[in-house]
CSV table of C-alpha atoms in Angstrom, one decimal:
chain,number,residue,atom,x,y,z
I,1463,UNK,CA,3.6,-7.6,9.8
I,1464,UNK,CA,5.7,-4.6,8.4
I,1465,UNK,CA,4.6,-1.1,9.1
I,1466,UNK,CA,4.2,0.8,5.8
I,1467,UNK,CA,4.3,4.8,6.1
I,1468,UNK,CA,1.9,6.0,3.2
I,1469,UNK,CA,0.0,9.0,1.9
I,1470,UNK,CA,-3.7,8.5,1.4
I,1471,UNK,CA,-5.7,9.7,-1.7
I,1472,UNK,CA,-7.3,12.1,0.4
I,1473,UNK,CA,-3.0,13.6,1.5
I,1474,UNK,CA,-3.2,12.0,4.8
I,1475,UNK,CA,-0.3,10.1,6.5
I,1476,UNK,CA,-0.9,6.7,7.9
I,1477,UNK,CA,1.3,3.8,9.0
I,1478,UNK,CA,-0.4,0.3,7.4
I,1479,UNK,CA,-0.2,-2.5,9.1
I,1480,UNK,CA,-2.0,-5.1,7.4
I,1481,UNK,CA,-2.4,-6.4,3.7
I,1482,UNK,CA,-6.0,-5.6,3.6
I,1483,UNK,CA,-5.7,-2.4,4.7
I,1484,UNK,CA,-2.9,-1.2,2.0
I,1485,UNK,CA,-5.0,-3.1,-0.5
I,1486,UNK,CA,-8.5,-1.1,0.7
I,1487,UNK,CA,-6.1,2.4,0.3
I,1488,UNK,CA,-5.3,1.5,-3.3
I,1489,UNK,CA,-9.0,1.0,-3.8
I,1490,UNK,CA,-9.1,4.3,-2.7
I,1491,UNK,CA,-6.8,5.4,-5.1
I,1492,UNK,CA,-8.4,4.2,-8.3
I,1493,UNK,CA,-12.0,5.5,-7.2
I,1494,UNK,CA,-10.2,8.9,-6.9
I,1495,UNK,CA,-8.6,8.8,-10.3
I,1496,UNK,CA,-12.1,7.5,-11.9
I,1497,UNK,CA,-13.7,10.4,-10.3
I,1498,UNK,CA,-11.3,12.5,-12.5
I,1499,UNK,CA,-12.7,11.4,-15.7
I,1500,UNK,CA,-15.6,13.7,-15.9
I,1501,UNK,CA,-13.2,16.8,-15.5
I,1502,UNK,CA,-10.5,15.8,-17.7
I,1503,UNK,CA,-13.0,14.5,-20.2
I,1504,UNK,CA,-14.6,17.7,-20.3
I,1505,UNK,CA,-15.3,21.0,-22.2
I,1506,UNK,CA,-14.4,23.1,-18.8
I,1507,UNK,CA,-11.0,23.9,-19.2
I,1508,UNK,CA,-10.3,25.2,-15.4
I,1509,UNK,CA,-11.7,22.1,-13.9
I,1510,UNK,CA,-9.6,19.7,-16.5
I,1511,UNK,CA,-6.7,21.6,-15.5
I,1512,UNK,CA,-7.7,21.5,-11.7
I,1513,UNK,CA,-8.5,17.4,-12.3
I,1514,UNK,CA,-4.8,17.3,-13.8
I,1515,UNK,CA,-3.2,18.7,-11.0
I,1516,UNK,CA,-5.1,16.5,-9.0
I,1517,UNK,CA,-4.1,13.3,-10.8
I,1518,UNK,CA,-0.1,13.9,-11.0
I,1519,UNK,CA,-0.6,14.3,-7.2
I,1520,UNK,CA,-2.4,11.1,-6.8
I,1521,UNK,CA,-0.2,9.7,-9.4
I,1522,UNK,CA,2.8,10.5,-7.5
I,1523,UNK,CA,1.5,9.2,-3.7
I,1524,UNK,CA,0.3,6.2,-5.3
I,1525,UNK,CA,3.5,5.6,-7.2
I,1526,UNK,CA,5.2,5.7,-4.0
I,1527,UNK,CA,3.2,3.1,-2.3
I,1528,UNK,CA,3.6,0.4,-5.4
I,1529,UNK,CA,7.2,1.1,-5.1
I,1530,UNK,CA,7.2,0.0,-1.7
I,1531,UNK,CA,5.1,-3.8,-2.3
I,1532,UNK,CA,8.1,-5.5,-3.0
I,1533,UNK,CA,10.1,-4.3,0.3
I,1534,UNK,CA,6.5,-5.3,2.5
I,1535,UNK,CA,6.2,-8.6,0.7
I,1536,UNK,CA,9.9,-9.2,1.5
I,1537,UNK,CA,9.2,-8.4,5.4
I,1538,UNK,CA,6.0,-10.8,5.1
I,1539,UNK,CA,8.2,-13.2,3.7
I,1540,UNK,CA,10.9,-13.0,6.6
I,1541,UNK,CA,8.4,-12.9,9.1
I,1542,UNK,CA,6.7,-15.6,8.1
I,1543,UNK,CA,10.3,-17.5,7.8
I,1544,UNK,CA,11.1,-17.1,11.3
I,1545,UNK,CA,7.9,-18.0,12.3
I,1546,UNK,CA,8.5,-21.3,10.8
I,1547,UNK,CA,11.9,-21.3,12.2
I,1548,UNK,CA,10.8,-20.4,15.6
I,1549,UNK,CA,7.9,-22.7,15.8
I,1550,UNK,CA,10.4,-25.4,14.5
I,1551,UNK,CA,12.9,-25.2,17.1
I,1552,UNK,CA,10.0,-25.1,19.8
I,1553,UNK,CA,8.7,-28.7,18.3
I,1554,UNK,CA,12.5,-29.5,18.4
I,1555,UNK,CA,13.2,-28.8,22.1
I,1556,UNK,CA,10.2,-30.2,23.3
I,1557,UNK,CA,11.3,-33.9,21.8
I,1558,UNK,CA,14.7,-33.1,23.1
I,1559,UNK,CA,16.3,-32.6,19.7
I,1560,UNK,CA,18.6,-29.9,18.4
């Protein structure tokens, strides 16, 4: 699998490895932005602004992860490929064709 270099909702980098973890770290992300709604929502005018900065934060670390799904699910795809390929040319060789 592809190594992905992200920022995590809580502003920490990590290198993802797997589809299930990427997928569990945009989880992460939309709890964080639901956890917003009370603030922005609100009468308290310091926390909505607080909760705004917050979100175009968020917004922005998430929006670079999405923008890298289609460059990962290229690598799995090409991976995956040459797996095929490779396991191919092992049946290949081992009934003495080419």
């Amino acid at each position: 699998m592809p190594k992905l270099r992200i920022t995590t909702a809580d502003e920490r980098e990590m290198i993802v490895e797997d589809s299930a973890t990427l997928e569990a770290e945009i989880g992460r992300f939309e709890r964080a932005f639901d956890a917003l709604i009370p603030d922005l929502d609100g009468e308290d005018d310091e926390a909505g602004m607080q909760a705004l900065g917050r979100y175009r934060i968020l917004a922005y670390h998430c929006n670079a992860i999405l923008g890298q799904i289609d460059w990962w699910n290229d690598q799995v795809a090409k991976e995956r490929r040459a797996a095929r390929r490779d396991l191919a040319a092992v049946l290949k060789a081992r009934r003495g064709k080419k």
